[in-house]
PDB file of C-alpha atoms in Angstrom:
ATOM      1  CA  ASP A 580       0.000   0.000   0.000  1.00 91.00           C
ATOM      2  CA  ILE A 581       1.115   3.528  -0.737  1.00 95.00           C
ATOM      3  CA  GLN A 582       1.370   5.715   2.354  1.00 96.00           C
ATOM      4  CA  MET A 583       1.040   9.494   2.191  1.00 97.00           C
ATOM      5  CA  THR A 584       2.781  11.639   4.788  1.00 97.00           C
ATOM      6  CA  GLN A 585       1.601  15.218   4.928  1.00 97.00           C
ATOM      7  CA  SER A 586       3.185  18.074   6.853  1.00 97.00           C
ATOM      8  CA  PRO A 587       2.692  20.157   8.817  1.00 97.00           C
ATOM      9  CA  SER A 588      -0.448  18.969  10.595  1.00 96.00           C
ATOM     10  CA  THR A 589      -1.253  22.529  11.636  1.00 96.00           C
ATOM     11  CA  LEU A 590      -0.081  25.783  10.148  1.00 96.00           C
ATOM     12  CA  SER A 591      -0.681  29.202  11.668  1.00 96.00           C
ATOM     13  CA  ALA A 592      -0.551  32.032   9.169  1.00 96.00           C
ATOM     14  CA  SER A 593      -1.812  35.523   8.477  1.00 95.00           C
ATOM     15  CA  VAL A 594      -3.748  36.947   5.568  1.00 96.00           C
ATOM     16  CA  GLY A 595      -1.291  37.678   2.776  1.00 96.00           C
ATOM     17  CA  ASP A 596       1.225  35.033   3.835  1.00 97.00           C
ATOM     18  CA  ARG A 597       2.707  32.528   1.415  1.00 97.00           C
ATOM     19  CA  VAL A 598       1.861  29.050   2.628  1.00 97.00           C
ATOM     20  CA  THR A 599       3.367  25.709   1.624  1.00 98.00           C
ATOM     21  CA  ILE A 600       2.122  22.235   2.503  1.00 98.00           C
ATOM     22  CA  THR A 601       4.113  19.117   1.711  1.00 98.00           C
ATOM     23  CA  CYS A 602       3.026  15.601   0.898  1.00 98.00           C
ATOM     24  CA  ARG A 603       5.413  12.674   0.612  1.00 98.00           C
ATOM     25  CA  ALA A 604       4.530   9.299  -0.905  1.00 98.00           C
ATOM     26  CA  SER A 605       6.068   6.029   0.279  1.00 97.00           C
ATOM     27  CA  GLN A 606       6.794   5.135  -3.351  1.00 97.00           C
ATOM     28  CA  SER A 607       6.609   6.854  -6.687  1.00 97.00           C
ATOM     29  CA  ILE A 608       3.131   7.924  -7.700  1.00 96.00           C
ATOM     30  CA  ASN A 609       4.328   9.670 -10.853  1.00 92.00           C
ATOM     31  CA  SER A 610       2.155  12.792 -11.041  1.00 95.00           C
ATOM     32  CA  TRP A 611      -1.060  11.231  -9.773  1.00 96.00           C
ATOM     33  CA  LEU A 612      -1.531  13.561  -6.843  1.00 97.00           C
ATOM     34  CA  ALA A 613      -4.531  15.705  -5.968  1.00 97.00           C
ATOM     35  CA  TRP A 614      -5.179  18.342  -3.337  1.00 98.00           C
ATOM     36  CA  TYR A 615      -8.499  19.013  -1.635  1.00 97.00           C
ATOM     37  CA  GLN A 616      -9.819  21.747   0.634  1.00 97.00           C
ATOM     38  CA  GLN A 617     -12.367  21.065   3.338  1.00 94.00           C
ATOM     39  CA  LYS A 618     -14.169  23.599   5.475  1.00 93.00           C
ATOM     40  CA  PRO A 619     -16.046  22.734   8.684  1.00 88.00           C
ATOM     41  CA  GLY A 620     -19.339  21.044   7.992  1.00 86.00           C
ATOM     42  CA  GLU A 621     -18.705  20.853   4.265  1.00 89.00           C
ATOM     43  CA  ALA A 622     -17.661  18.122   1.865  1.00 90.00           C
ATOM     44  CA  PRO A 623     -14.113  18.279   0.473  1.00 92.00           C
ATOM     45  CA  ASN A 624     -13.540  20.329  -2.646  1.00 94.00           C
ATOM     46  CA  LEU A 625     -11.041  19.357  -5.358  1.00 96.00           C
ATOM     47  CA  LEU A 626      -8.425  22.078  -5.855  1.00 97.00           C
ATOM     48  CA  ILE A 627      -5.619  20.552  -7.894  1.00 97.00           C
ATOM     49  CA  TYR A 628      -5.218  17.324  -9.860  1.00 97.00           C
ATOM     50  CA  LYS A 629      -2.284  15.601 -11.519  1.00 97.00           C
ATOM     51  CA  THR A 630       0.107  17.507  -9.260  1.00 98.00           C
ATOM     52  CA  SER A 631      -0.279  20.960 -10.774  1.00 98.00           C
ATOM     53  CA  ASN A 632      -3.549  21.298 -12.672  1.00 97.00           C
ATOM     54  CA  LEU A 633      -6.050  23.719 -11.195  1.00 97.00           C
ATOM     55  CA  GLU A 634      -9.654  22.541 -11.059  1.00 95.00           C
ATOM     56  CA  ASN A 635     -12.123  24.877 -12.784  1.00 93.00           C
ATOM     57  CA  GLY A 636     -12.983  27.856 -10.638  1.00 95.00           C
ATOM     58  CA  VAL A 637     -10.054  27.502  -8.240  1.00 97.00           C
ATOM     59  CA  PRO A 638      -8.215  30.801  -7.708  1.00 97.00           C
ATOM     60  CA  SER A 639      -4.776  31.115  -9.272  1.00 97.00           C
ATOM     61  CA  ARG A 640      -3.175  31.791  -5.884  1.00 97.00           C
ATOM     62  CA  PHE A 641      -3.272  28.017  -5.432  1.00 98.00           C
ATOM     63  CA  SER A 642      -0.554  26.019  -7.137  1.00 98.00           C
ATOM     64  CA  GLY A 643       0.904  22.558  -6.930  1.00 98.00           C
ATOM     65  CA  SER A 644       4.262  21.081  -7.828  1.00 97.00           C
ATOM     66  CA  GLY A 645       6.391  17.984  -7.438  1.00 96.00           C
ATOM     67  CA  SER A 646       6.904  14.574  -8.927  1.00 92.00           C
ATOM     68  CA  GLY A 647       7.679  11.031  -7.921  1.00 92.00           C
ATOM     69  CA  THR A 648       7.344  11.042  -4.161  1.00 97.00           C
ATOM     70  CA  GLU A 649       7.525  14.698  -3.081  1.00 97.00           C
ATOM     71  CA  PHE A 650       4.736  17.201  -3.690  1.00 98.00           C
ATOM     72  CA  THR A 651       3.749  20.647  -2.488  1.00 98.00           C
ATOM     73  CA  LEU A 652       0.670  22.811  -2.387  1.00 98.00           C
ATOM     74  CA  THR A 653       1.359  26.533  -2.275  1.00 98.00           C
ATOM     75  CA  ILE A 654      -1.027  29.372  -1.561  1.00 97.00           C
ATOM     76  CA  SER A 655       0.757  32.481  -2.768  1.00 97.00           C
ATOM     77  CA  SER A 656      -1.184  35.017  -0.712  1.00 97.00           C
ATOM     78  CA  LEU A 657      -3.474  33.578   1.939  1.00 96.00           C
ATOM     79  CA  GLN A 658      -7.016  34.954   1.884  1.00 96.00           C
ATOM     80  CA  PRO A 659      -9.662  34.832   4.640  1.00 94.00           C
ATOM     81  CA  ASP A 660     -11.584  32.179   2.692  1.00 95.00           C
ATOM     82  CA  ASP A 661      -8.530  29.890   2.666  1.00 96.00           C
ATOM     83  CA  PHE A 662      -8.537  29.019   6.346  1.00 94.00           C
ATOM     84  CA  ALA A 663      -9.513  25.371   6.125  1.00 96.00           C
ATOM     85  CA  ILE A 664      -8.134  21.845   6.127  1.00 96.00           C
ATOM     86  CA  TYR A 665      -6.108  20.704   3.136  1.00 98.00           C
ATOM     87  CA  PHE A 666      -5.267  17.138   2.276  1.00 96.00           C
ATOM     88  CA  CYS A 667      -3.444  15.350  -0.472  1.00 98.00           C
ATOM     89  CA  GLN A 668      -4.531  12.174  -2.238  1.00 97.00           C
ATOM     90  CA  GLN A 669      -2.592   9.772  -4.409  1.00 97.00           C
ATOM     91  CA  TYR A 670      -4.491   8.051  -7.176  1.00 96.00           C
ATOM     92  CA  ASN A 671      -1.679   6.102  -8.791  1.00 95.00           C
ATOM     93  CA  THR A 672      -2.818   2.887  -7.116  1.00 94.00           C
ATOM     94  CA  PHE A 673      -6.347   3.077  -5.762  1.00 95.00           C
ATOM     95  CA  TRP A 674      -6.457   6.012  -3.365  1.00 96.00           C
ATOM     96  CA  THR A 675      -4.624   7.055  -0.219  1.00 97.00           C
ATOM     97  CA  PHE A 676      -4.931  10.301   1.650  1.00 97.00           C
ATOM     98  CA  GLY A 677      -2.594  12.459   3.643  1.00 97.00           C
ATOM     99  CA  GLN A 678      -3.518  13.158   7.259  1.00 96.00           C
ATOM    100  CA  GLY A 679      -4.491  16.736   6.483  1.00 96.00           C
ATOM    101  CA  THR A 680      -3.161  20.190   7.316  1.00 97.00           C
ATOM    102  CA  LYS A 681      -5.246  22.672   9.227  1.00 96.00           C
ATOM    103  CA  VAL A 682      -4.481  26.220   8.145  1.00 97.00           C
ATOM    104  CA  GLU A 683      -5.498  28.489  10.982  1.00 95.00           C
ATOM    105  CA  ILE A 684      -5.371  32.188  11.671  1.00 89.00           C
ATOM    106  CA  LYS A 685      -2.210  33.319  13.412  1.00 87.00           C
TER     107      LYS A 685
ATOM    108  CA  GLU B 912     -26.767  20.187  -8.594  1.00 94.00           C
ATOM    109  CA  VAL B 913     -25.014  16.979  -7.631  1.00 95.00           C
ATOM    110  CA  GLN B 914     -26.211  15.614  -4.306  1.00 96.00           C
ATOM    111  CA  LEU B 915     -25.031  12.569  -2.392  1.00 97.00           C
ATOM    112  CA  VAL B 916     -26.896  11.763   0.799  1.00 97.00           C
ATOM    113  CA  GLU B 917     -25.779   8.919   3.031  1.00 98.00           C
ATOM    114  CA  SER B 918     -27.963   7.114   5.555  1.00 98.00           C
ATOM    115  CA  GLY B 919     -28.002   3.964   7.636  1.00 98.00           C
ATOM    116  CA  GLY B 920     -25.356   4.771  10.201  1.00 97.00           C
ATOM    117  CA  GLY B 921     -25.852   4.153  13.891  1.00 97.00           C
ATOM    118  CA  LEU B 922     -24.702   2.265  16.928  1.00 97.00           C
ATOM    119  CA  VAL B 923     -23.857  -1.409  16.482  1.00 97.00           C
ATOM    120  CA  GLN B 924     -22.169  -3.967  18.708  1.00 97.00           C
ATOM    121  CA  PRO B 925     -18.835  -5.506  17.756  1.00 97.00           C
ATOM    122  CA  GLY B 926     -19.486  -8.386  15.394  1.00 97.00           C
ATOM    123  CA  GLY B 927     -22.705  -6.821  14.204  1.00 98.00           C
ATOM    124  CA  SER B 928     -23.838  -5.657  10.788  1.00 98.00           C
ATOM    125  CA  LEU B 929     -25.003  -2.429   9.223  1.00 98.00           C
ATOM    126  CA  ARG B 930     -26.061  -1.421   5.732  1.00 98.00           C
ATOM    127  CA  LEU B 931     -25.277   2.061   4.528  1.00 98.00           C
ATOM    128  CA  SER B 932     -27.013   3.754   1.623  1.00 98.00           C
ATOM    129  CA  CYS B 933     -26.056   6.683  -0.565  1.00 98.00           C
ATOM    130  CA  ALA B 934     -28.822   8.374  -2.536  1.00 98.00           C
ATOM    131  CA  ALA B 935     -27.543  10.205  -5.592  1.00 98.00           C
ATOM    132  CA  SER B 936     -29.219  12.962  -7.576  1.00 97.00           C
ATOM    133  CA  GLY B 937     -28.355  15.714 -10.013  1.00 97.00           C
ATOM    134  CA  PHE B 938     -26.376  13.514 -12.393  1.00 96.00           C
ATOM    135  CA  THR B 939     -26.683  10.319 -14.417  1.00 97.00           C
ATOM    136  CA  PHE B 940     -25.769   7.883 -11.659  1.00 97.00           C
ATOM    137  CA  SER B 941     -25.341   4.918 -13.976  1.00 97.00           C
ATOM    138  CA  SER B 942     -22.501   6.668 -15.806  1.00 97.00           C
ATOM    139  CA  TYR B 943     -20.214   7.134 -12.830  1.00 97.00           C
ATOM    140  CA  GLU B 944     -17.905   5.071 -10.687  1.00 97.00           C
ATOM    141  CA  MET B 945     -18.442   5.436  -6.980  1.00 98.00           C
ATOM    142  CA  ASN B 946     -16.420   5.032  -3.805  1.00 98.00           C
ATOM    143  CA  TRP B 947     -16.965   4.724  -0.107  1.00 98.00           C
ATOM    144  CA  VAL B 948     -14.525   6.454   2.206  1.00 98.00           C
ATOM    145  CA  ARG B 949     -14.385   6.678   5.987  1.00 97.00           C
ATOM    146  CA  GLN B 950     -12.813   8.835   8.625  1.00 94.00           C
ATOM    147  CA  ALA B 951     -12.297   7.576  12.143  1.00 94.00           C
ATOM    148  CA  PRO B 952     -12.391  10.124  14.964  1.00 89.00           C
ATOM    149  CA  GLY B 953      -9.170  12.115  14.951  1.00 86.00           C
ATOM    150  CA  LYS B 954      -7.785  10.198  11.986  1.00 90.00           C
ATOM    151  CA  GLY B 955      -7.310  10.798   8.295  1.00 90.00           C
ATOM    152  CA  LEU B 956      -9.469   9.655   5.428  1.00 94.00           C
ATOM    153  CA  GLU B 957      -9.372   6.006   4.410  1.00 97.00           C
ATOM    154  CA  TRP B 958     -10.682   4.719   1.080  1.00 97.00           C
ATOM    155  CA  VAL B 959     -12.966   1.730   1.733  1.00 98.00           C
ATOM    156  CA  ALA B 960     -14.452   0.403  -1.500  1.00 98.00           C
ATOM    157  CA  TYR B 961     -14.851   1.125  -5.200  1.00 98.00           C
ATOM    158  CA  ILE B 962     -17.490   0.090  -7.719  1.00 98.00           C
ATOM    159  CA  SER B 963     -17.550   0.712 -11.442  1.00 97.00           C
ATOM    160  CA  SER B 964     -20.491   2.323 -13.182  1.00 97.00           C
ATOM    161  CA  THR B 965     -22.056  -1.024 -14.093  1.00 97.00           C
ATOM    162  CA  GLY B 966     -21.063  -2.784 -10.893  1.00 96.00           C
ATOM    163  CA  GLY B 967     -18.895  -5.184 -12.840  1.00 97.00           C
ATOM    164  CA  THR B 968     -15.642  -4.152 -11.177  1.00 97.00           C
ATOM    165  CA  ILE B 969     -15.251  -3.881  -7.428  1.00 98.00           C
ATOM    166  CA  HIS B 970     -12.239  -3.262  -5.214  1.00 98.00           C
ATOM    167  CA  TYR B 971     -11.829  -3.117  -1.453  1.00 98.00           C
ATOM    168  CA  ALA B 972      -9.264  -1.825   0.966  1.00 97.00           C
ATOM    169  CA  ASP B 973      -7.445  -4.697   2.662  1.00 96.00           C
ATOM    170  CA  SER B 974      -8.845  -3.588   6.019  1.00 96.00           C
ATOM    171  CA  VAL B 975     -12.429  -4.434   4.990  1.00 98.00           C
ATOM    172  CA  LYS B 976     -11.958  -7.192   2.431  1.00 98.00           C
ATOM    173  CA  GLY B 977     -14.164 -10.194   3.187  1.00 97.00           C
ATOM    174  CA  ARG B 978     -16.351  -8.233   5.609  1.00 98.00           C
ATOM    175  CA  PHE B 979     -17.783  -5.359   3.560  1.00 98.00           C
ATOM    176  CA  THR B 980     -19.721  -5.522   0.297  1.00 98.00           C
ATOM    177  CA  ILE B 981     -20.262  -2.579  -2.011  1.00 98.00           C
ATOM    178  CA  SER B 982     -23.174  -2.626  -4.445  1.00 98.00           C
ATOM    179  CA  ARG B 983     -25.344  -0.286  -6.454  1.00 98.00           C
ATOM    180  CA  ASP B 984     -28.804  -0.063  -7.946  1.00 98.00           C
ATOM    181  CA  ASN B 985     -28.611   2.180 -10.994  1.00 98.00           C
ATOM    182  CA  ALA B 986     -32.388   2.151 -11.418  1.00 98.00           C
ATOM    183  CA  LYS B 987     -32.682   3.697  -7.964  1.00 98.00           C
ATOM    184  CA  SER B 988     -29.560   5.900  -8.246  1.00 98.00           C
ATOM    185  CA  SER B 989     -28.340   4.354  -5.041  1.00 98.00           C
ATOM    186  CA  LEU B 990     -25.081   3.034  -3.681  1.00 98.00           C
ATOM    187  CA  TYR B 991     -24.808   0.628  -0.768  1.00 98.00           C
ATOM    188  CA  LEU B 992     -22.248  -0.674   1.679  1.00 98.00           C
ATOM    189  CA  GLN B 993     -23.060  -3.842   3.593  1.00 98.00           C
ATOM    190  CA  MET B 994     -20.806  -4.038   6.618  1.00 98.00           C
ATOM    191  CA  ASN B 995     -20.518  -7.316   8.515  1.00 98.00           C
ATOM    192  CA  SER B 996     -18.357  -8.490  11.422  1.00 98.00           C
ATOM    193  CA  LEU B 997     -17.893  -4.919  12.526  1.00 98.00           C
ATOM    194  CA  ARG B 998     -14.960  -4.025  14.739  1.00 97.00           C
ATOM    195  CA  ALA B 999     -14.228  -1.060  16.968  1.00 96.00           C
ATOM    196  CA  GLU B1000     -11.735   0.194  14.390  1.00 96.00           C
ATOM    197  CA  ASP B1001     -14.517   0.398  11.770  1.00 97.00           C
ATOM    198  CA  ALA B1002     -16.146   3.288  13.623  1.00 97.00           C
ATOM    199  CA  GLY B1003     -16.217   6.649  11.937  1.00 97.00           C
ATOM    200  CA  VAL B1004     -18.003   8.791   9.419  1.00 96.00           C
ATOM    201  CA  TYR B1005     -18.682   6.984   6.148  1.00 98.00           C
ATOM    202  CA  SER B1006     -19.130   9.014   2.991  1.00 98.00           C
ATOM    203  CA  CYS B1007     -19.805   8.192  -0.624  1.00 98.00           C
ATOM    204  CA  ALA B1008     -18.086   9.976  -3.466  1.00 97.00           C
ATOM    205  CA  ARG B1009     -18.583  10.284  -7.201  1.00 97.00           C
ATOM    206  CA  ILE B1010     -15.514   9.480  -9.252  1.00 94.00           C
ATOM    207  CA  SER B1011     -14.541  11.010 -12.545  1.00 90.00           C
ATOM    208  CA  LEU B1012     -11.174  10.168 -14.147  1.00 88.00           C
ATOM    209  CA  GLN B1013     -10.012   8.778 -10.780  1.00 88.00           C
ATOM    210  CA  LEU B1014     -10.776  12.087  -9.071  1.00 91.00           C
ATOM    211  CA  TRP B1015     -13.285  12.547  -6.306  1.00 94.00           C
ATOM    212  CA  ARG B1016     -15.329  15.451  -7.573  1.00 91.00           C
ATOM    213  CA  ASN B1017     -18.362  15.160  -5.323  1.00 95.00           C
ATOM    214  CA  TRP B1018     -18.677  13.867  -1.786  1.00 96.00           C
ATOM    215  CA  GLY B1019     -21.579  13.323   0.564  1.00 96.00           C
ATOM    216  CA  GLN B1020     -21.657  14.684   4.097  1.00 94.00           C
ATOM    217  CA  GLY B1021     -21.405  11.242   5.618  1.00 95.00           C
ATOM    218  CA  THR B1022     -23.172   9.014   8.120  1.00 97.00           C
ATOM    219  CA  LEU B1023     -21.740   8.111  11.518  1.00 97.00           C
ATOM    220  CA  VAL B1024     -21.054   4.511  12.446  1.00 98.00           C
ATOM    221  CA  THR B1025     -20.360   3.715  16.087  1.00 97.00           C
ATOM    222  CA  VAL B1026     -19.168   0.249  17.069  1.00 97.00           C
ATOM    223  CA  SER B1027     -19.444  -0.342  20.779  1.00 95.00           C
ATOM    224  CA  SER B1028     -20.894  -2.753  23.275  1.00 93.00           C
TER     225      SER B1028
END
């Protein structure tokens, strides 16, 4: 089974900050990595697929990069609406999720 | 608007059974693959089971293989998860999700399963 290790688990930041979240796979997943955002009481929302492709309607301040086993999600300038939980998902072999990163207000 | 509404959760004793349902609307259910996913309290998401659009291909996570059965009724736009021999570690919120090109584009809010004596 492919394990996904996401860090940090919690991130305190201010509006306007540049934020980076990392996801590491236990083996190569090529580029089959997605990022989701989840707000309290809501279902997760797909942000990025295949490492760096923005889902329709997702603001351009979100970006993804990486390959093989190391991936990052970057928010270039954190906005009030971005305080949420973010998690990665590999879909190279079935699906495995990272533990999630809570982005909270500093 | 795509809607996925789960039901059937509740309290069950270890070794017991439960059947979860997921009612789908707002899209052509028979055209989409579906998944069940769960989240235990304080833990991350865990994929549970997959079913193809026709039901002809099914996959399970190792943790539930032999105990859980995923099925669907395309005429009723419904997805099911039969859970047998339940264990304490099966407790959590179970959600269904619509799959498109391996991506989980729509999720339900989930139904809570509690396994306790």
